[in-house]
Coordinates of N, CA and C in Angstrom, one line a residue:
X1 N -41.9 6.9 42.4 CA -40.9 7.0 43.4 C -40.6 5.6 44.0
X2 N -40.8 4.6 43.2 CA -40.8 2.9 43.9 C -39.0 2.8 43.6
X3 N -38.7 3.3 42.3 CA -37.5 3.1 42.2 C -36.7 4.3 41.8
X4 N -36.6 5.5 43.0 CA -35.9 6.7 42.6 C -34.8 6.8 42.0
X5 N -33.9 5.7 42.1 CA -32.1 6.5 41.6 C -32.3 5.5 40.3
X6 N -33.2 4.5 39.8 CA -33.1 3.2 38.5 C -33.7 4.7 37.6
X7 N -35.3 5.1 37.9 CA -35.9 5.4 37.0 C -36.1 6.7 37.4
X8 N -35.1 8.0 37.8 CA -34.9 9.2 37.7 C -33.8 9.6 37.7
X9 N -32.1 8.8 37.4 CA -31.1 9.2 37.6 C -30.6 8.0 36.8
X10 N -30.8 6.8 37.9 CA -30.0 5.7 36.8 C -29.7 5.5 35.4
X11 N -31.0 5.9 34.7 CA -31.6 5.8 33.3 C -30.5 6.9 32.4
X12 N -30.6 8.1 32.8 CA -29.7 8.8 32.4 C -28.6 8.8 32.7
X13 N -27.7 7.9 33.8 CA -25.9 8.1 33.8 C -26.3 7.2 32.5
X14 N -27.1 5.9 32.2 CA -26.7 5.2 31.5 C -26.6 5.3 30.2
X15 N -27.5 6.3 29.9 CA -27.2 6.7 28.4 C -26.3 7.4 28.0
X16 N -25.4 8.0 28.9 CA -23.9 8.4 28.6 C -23.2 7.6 27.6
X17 N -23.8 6.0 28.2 CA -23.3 4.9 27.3 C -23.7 4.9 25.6
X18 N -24.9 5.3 25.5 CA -25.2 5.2 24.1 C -25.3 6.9 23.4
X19 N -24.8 8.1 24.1 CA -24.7 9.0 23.0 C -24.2 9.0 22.1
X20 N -23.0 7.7 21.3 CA -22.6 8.2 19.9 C -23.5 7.1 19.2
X21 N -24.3 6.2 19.8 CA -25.3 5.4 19.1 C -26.4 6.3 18.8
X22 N -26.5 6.6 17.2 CA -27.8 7.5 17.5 C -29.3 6.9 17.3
X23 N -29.1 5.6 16.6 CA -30.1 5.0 16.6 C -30.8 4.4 18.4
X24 N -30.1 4.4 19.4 CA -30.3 3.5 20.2 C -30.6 5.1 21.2
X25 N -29.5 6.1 21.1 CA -30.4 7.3 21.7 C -31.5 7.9 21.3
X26 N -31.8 7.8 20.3 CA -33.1 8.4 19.4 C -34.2 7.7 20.1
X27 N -34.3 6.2 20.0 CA -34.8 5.5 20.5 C -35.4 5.7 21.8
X28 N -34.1 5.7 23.2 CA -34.2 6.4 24.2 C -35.0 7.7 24.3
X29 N -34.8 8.7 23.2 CA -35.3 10.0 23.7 C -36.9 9.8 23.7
X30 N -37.6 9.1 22.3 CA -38.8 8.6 22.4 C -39.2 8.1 23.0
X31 N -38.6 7.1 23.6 CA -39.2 6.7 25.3 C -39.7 7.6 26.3
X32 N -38.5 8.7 26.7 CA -38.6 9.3 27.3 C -39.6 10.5 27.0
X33 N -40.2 10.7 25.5 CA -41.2 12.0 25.1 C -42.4 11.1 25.7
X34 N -42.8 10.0 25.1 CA -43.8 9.2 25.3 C -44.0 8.6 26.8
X35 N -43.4 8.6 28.1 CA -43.4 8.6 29.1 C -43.6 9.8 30.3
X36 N -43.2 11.0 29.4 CA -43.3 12.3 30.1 C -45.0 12.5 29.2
X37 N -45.4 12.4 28.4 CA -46.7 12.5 27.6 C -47.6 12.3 28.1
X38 N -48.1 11.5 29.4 CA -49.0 11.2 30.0 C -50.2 12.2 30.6
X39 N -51.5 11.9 30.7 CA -52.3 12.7 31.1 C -52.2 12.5 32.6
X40 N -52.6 13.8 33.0 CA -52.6 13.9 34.2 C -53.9 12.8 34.7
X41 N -54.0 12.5 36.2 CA -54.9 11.8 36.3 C -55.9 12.3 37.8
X42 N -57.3 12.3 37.3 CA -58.3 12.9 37.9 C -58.2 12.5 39.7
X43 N -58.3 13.1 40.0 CA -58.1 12.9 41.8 C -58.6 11.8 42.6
X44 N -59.9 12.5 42.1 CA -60.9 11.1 42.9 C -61.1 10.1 42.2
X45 N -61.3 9.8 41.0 CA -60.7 8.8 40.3 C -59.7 7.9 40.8
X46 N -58.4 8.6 41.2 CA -57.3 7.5 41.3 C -57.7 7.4 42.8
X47 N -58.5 8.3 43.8 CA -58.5 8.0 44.9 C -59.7 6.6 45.1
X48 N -60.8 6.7 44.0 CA -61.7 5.7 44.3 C -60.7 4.6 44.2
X49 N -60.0 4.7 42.7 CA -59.5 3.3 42.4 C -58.2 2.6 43.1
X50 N -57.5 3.5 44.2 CA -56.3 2.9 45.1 C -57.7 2.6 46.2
X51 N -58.6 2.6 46.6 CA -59.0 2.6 47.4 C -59.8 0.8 47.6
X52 N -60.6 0.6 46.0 CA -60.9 0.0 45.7 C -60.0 -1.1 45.2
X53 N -59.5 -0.8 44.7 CA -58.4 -2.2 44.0 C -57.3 -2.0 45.0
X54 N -56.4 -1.1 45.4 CA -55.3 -1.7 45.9 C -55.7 -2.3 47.1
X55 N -56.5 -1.0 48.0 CA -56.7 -1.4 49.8 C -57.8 -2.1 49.9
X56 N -59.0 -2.6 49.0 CA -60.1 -3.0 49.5 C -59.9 -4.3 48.8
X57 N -59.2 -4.5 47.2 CA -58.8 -5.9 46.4 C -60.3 -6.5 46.2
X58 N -61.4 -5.3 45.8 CA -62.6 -5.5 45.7 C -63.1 -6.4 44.5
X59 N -61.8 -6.6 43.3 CA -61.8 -6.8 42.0 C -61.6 -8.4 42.3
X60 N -61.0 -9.0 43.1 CA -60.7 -10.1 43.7 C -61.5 -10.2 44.4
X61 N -62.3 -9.9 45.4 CA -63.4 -10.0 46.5 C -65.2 -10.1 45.5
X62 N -64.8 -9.5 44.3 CA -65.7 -9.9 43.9 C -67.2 -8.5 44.4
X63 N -66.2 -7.9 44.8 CA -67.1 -6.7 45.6 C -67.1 -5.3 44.6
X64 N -66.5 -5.5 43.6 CA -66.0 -3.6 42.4 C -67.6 -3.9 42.0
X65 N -67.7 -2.7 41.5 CA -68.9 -2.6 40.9 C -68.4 -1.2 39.8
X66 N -69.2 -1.5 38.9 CA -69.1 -0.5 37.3 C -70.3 0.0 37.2
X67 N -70.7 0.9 37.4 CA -71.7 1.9 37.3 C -72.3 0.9 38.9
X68 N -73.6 0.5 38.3 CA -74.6 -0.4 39.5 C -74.1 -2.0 39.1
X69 N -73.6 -2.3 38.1 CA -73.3 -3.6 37.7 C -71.9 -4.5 38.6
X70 N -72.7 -4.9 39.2 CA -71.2 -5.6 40.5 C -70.1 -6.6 39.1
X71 N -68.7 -6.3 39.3 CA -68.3 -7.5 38.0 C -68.1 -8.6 39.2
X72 N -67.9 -9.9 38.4 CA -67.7 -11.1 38.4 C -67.0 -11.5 37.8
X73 N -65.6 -12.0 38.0 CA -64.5 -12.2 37.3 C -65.0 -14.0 36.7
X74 N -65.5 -14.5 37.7 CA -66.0 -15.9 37.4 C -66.9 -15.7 35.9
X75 N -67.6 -14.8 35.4 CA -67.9 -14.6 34.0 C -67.2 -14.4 33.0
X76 N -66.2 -14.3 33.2 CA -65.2 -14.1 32.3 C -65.1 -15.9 31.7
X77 N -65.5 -15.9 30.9 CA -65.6 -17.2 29.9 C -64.8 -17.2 28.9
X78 N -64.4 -16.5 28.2 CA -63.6 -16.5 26.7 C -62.2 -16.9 27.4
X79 N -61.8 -17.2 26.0 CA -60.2 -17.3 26.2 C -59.1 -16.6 26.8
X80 N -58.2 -16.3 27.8 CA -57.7 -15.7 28.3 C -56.0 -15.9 28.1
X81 N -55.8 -15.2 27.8 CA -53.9 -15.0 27.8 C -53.8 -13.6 28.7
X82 N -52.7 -14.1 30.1 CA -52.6 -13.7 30.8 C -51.0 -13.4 30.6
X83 N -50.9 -12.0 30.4 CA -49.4 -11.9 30.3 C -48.9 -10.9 31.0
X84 N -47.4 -11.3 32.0 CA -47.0 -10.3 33.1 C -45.6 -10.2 32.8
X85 N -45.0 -9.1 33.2 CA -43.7 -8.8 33.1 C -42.8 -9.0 34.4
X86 N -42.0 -10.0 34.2 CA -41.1 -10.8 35.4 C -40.4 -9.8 36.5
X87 N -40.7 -8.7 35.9 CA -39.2 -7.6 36.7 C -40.2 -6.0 36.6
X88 N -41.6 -6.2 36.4 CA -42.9 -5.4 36.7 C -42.6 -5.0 38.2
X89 N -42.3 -3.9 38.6 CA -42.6 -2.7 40.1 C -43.7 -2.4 40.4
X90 N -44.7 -2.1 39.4 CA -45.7 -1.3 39.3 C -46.7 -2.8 39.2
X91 N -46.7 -3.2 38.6 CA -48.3 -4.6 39.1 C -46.9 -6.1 39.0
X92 N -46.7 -6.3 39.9 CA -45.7 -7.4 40.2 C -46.4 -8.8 39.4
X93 N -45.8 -9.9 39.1 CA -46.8 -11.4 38.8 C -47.5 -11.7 39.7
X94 N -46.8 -11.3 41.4 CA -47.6 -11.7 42.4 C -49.2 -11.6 42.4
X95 N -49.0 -10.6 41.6 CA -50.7 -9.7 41.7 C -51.1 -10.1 40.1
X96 N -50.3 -10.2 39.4 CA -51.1 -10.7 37.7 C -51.2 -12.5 38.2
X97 N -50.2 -13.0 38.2 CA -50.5 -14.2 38.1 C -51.9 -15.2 38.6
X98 N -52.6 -14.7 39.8 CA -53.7 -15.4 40.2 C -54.8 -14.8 39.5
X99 N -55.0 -14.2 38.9 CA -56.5 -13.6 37.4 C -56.5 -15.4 36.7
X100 N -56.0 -16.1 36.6 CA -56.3 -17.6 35.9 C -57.1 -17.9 36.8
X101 N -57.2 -18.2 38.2 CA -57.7 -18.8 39.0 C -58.9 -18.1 39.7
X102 N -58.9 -17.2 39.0 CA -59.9 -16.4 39.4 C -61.5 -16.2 38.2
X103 N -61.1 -16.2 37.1 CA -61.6 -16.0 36.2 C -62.7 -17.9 35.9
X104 N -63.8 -17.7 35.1 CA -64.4 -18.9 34.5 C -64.2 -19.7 33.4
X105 N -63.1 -19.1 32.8 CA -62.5 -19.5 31.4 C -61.7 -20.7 31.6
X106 N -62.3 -21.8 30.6 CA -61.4 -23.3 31.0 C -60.1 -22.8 29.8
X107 N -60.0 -22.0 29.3 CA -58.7 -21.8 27.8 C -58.4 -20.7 28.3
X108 N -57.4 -20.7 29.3 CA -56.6 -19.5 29.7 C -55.3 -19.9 29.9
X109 N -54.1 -19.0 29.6 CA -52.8 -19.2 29.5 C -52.5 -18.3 30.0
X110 N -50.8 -18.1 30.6 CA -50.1 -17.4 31.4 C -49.0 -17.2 30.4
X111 N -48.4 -16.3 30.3 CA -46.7 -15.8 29.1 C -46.2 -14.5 30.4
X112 N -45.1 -15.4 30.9 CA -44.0 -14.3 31.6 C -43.4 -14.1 30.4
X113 N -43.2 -12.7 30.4 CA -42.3 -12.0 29.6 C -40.9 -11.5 30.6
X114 N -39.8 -11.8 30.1 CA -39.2 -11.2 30.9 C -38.4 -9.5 30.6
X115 N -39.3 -8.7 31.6 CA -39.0 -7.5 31.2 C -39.5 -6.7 31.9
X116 N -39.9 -5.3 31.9 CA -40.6 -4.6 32.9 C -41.7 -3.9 32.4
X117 N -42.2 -3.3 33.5 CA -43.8 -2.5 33.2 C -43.6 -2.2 31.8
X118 N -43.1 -0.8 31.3 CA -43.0 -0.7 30.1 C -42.5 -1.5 29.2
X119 N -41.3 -1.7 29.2 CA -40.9 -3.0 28.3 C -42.0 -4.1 27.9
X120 N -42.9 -4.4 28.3 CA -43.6 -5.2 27.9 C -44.8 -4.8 27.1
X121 N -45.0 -3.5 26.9 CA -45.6 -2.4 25.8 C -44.9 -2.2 24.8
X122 N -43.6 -1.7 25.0 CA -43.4 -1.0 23.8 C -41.8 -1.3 23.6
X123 N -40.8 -2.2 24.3 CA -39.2 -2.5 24.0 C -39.3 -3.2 22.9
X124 N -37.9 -2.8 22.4 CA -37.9 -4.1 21.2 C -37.9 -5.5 21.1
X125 N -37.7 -5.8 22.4 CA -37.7 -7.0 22.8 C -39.2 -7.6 23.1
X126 N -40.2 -6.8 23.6 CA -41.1 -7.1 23.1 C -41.9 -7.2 21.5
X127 N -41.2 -6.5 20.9 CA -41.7 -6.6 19.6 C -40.9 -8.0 18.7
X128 N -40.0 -8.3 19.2 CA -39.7 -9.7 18.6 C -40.2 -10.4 19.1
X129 N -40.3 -10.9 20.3 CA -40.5 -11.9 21.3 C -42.0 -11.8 21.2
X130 N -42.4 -10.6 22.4 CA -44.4 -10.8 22.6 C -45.2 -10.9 21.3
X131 N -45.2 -9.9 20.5 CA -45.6 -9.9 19.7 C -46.1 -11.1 18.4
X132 N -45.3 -12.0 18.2 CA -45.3 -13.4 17.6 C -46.0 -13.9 18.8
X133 N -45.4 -14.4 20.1 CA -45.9 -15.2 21.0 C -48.0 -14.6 21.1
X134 N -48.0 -13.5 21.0 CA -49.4 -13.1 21.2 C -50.2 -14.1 19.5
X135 N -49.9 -13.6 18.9 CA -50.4 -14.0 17.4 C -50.4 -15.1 17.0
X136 N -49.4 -16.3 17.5 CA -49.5 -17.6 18.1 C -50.6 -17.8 18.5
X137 N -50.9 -17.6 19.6 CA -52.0 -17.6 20.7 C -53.2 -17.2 19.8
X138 N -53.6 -16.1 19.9 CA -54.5 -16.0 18.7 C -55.2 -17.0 17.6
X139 N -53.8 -17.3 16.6 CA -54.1 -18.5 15.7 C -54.0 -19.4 16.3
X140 N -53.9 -19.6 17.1 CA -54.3 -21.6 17.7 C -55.9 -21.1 17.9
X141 N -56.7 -20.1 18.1 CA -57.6 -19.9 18.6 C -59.2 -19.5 17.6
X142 N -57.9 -19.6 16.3 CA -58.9 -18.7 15.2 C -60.0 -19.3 14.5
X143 N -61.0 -18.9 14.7 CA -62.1 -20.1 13.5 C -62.8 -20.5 14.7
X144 N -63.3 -20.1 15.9 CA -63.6 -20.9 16.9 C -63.0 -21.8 17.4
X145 N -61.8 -22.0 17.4 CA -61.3 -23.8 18.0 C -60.8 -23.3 19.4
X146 N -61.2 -24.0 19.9 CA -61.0 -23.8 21.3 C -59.5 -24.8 21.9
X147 N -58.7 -23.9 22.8 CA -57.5 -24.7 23.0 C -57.7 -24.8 24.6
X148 N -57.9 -26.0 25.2 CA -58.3 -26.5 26.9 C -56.6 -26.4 27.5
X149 N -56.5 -25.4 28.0 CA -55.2 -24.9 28.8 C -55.4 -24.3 30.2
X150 N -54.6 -25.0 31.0 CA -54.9 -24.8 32.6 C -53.6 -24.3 33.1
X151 N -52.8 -23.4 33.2 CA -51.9 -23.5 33.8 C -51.6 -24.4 35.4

């Protein structure tokens, strides 16, 4: 409900536009099966985890803990590609972009995509664009070679 009339009403005046496209409504409808497909999610679960990550930002404080094991983002040593979607509702850059600065990894990279929460899963635009850009990244990386990147 962050964006009621874009992504419960908007979405569909707009496809009025592509019903004689049936490749690009087909398209749409599988969005929409694969979006309504989701599992329900366990109560206390999401209540620990708004609790913990949104209101307490314990993942950034350095305070989450996984079973008894507290994490430490500063362990995070390997290579990191950090990738956020520029027009993301749901985890904004504001909130992806500082995990570089946070983490121990000296070979970490940042890739705005420009697109949205989903879109950066599963649009076609991510599959031209992210997709190559990810596997880039990768092979600069392959064989052990390490690439020293700081944003």
């Amino acid at each position: 409900m962050l964006m009621p009339f874009t992504l419960n009403i908007g979405k569909y005046v707009d496809m009025l536009d592509v019903t004689q496209e049936k490749e690009t409504l087909l398209n749409f409808l599988r969005m929409e099966k694969w979006i309504f497909d989701s599992p329900g999610q366990a109560g206390e679960c999401l209540r620990q985890f708004i609790r913990d990550c949104y209101q307490g930002n314990k993942l950034v404080k350095g305070e989450l803990k996984v079973g008894e094991k507290l994490v430490d983002l500063k362990d995070i040593t390997m290579p990191l590609l950090n990738i956020y979607a520029s027009g993301d509702h749901l985890v904004p850059p504001a909130a992806t972009r500082p995990l570089n600065d946070l983490v121990g990894s000296t070979d970490k990279s940042l890739y705005e995509f420009k697109g949205g929460h989903i879109g950066v899963f599963v649009g076609s635009k991510s599959q031209k664009e992210l997709a190559p850009a990810i596997s880039k990244w990768l092979h600069e990386r392959a064989n052990g070679e390490t690439v020293k990147k700081n944003p």
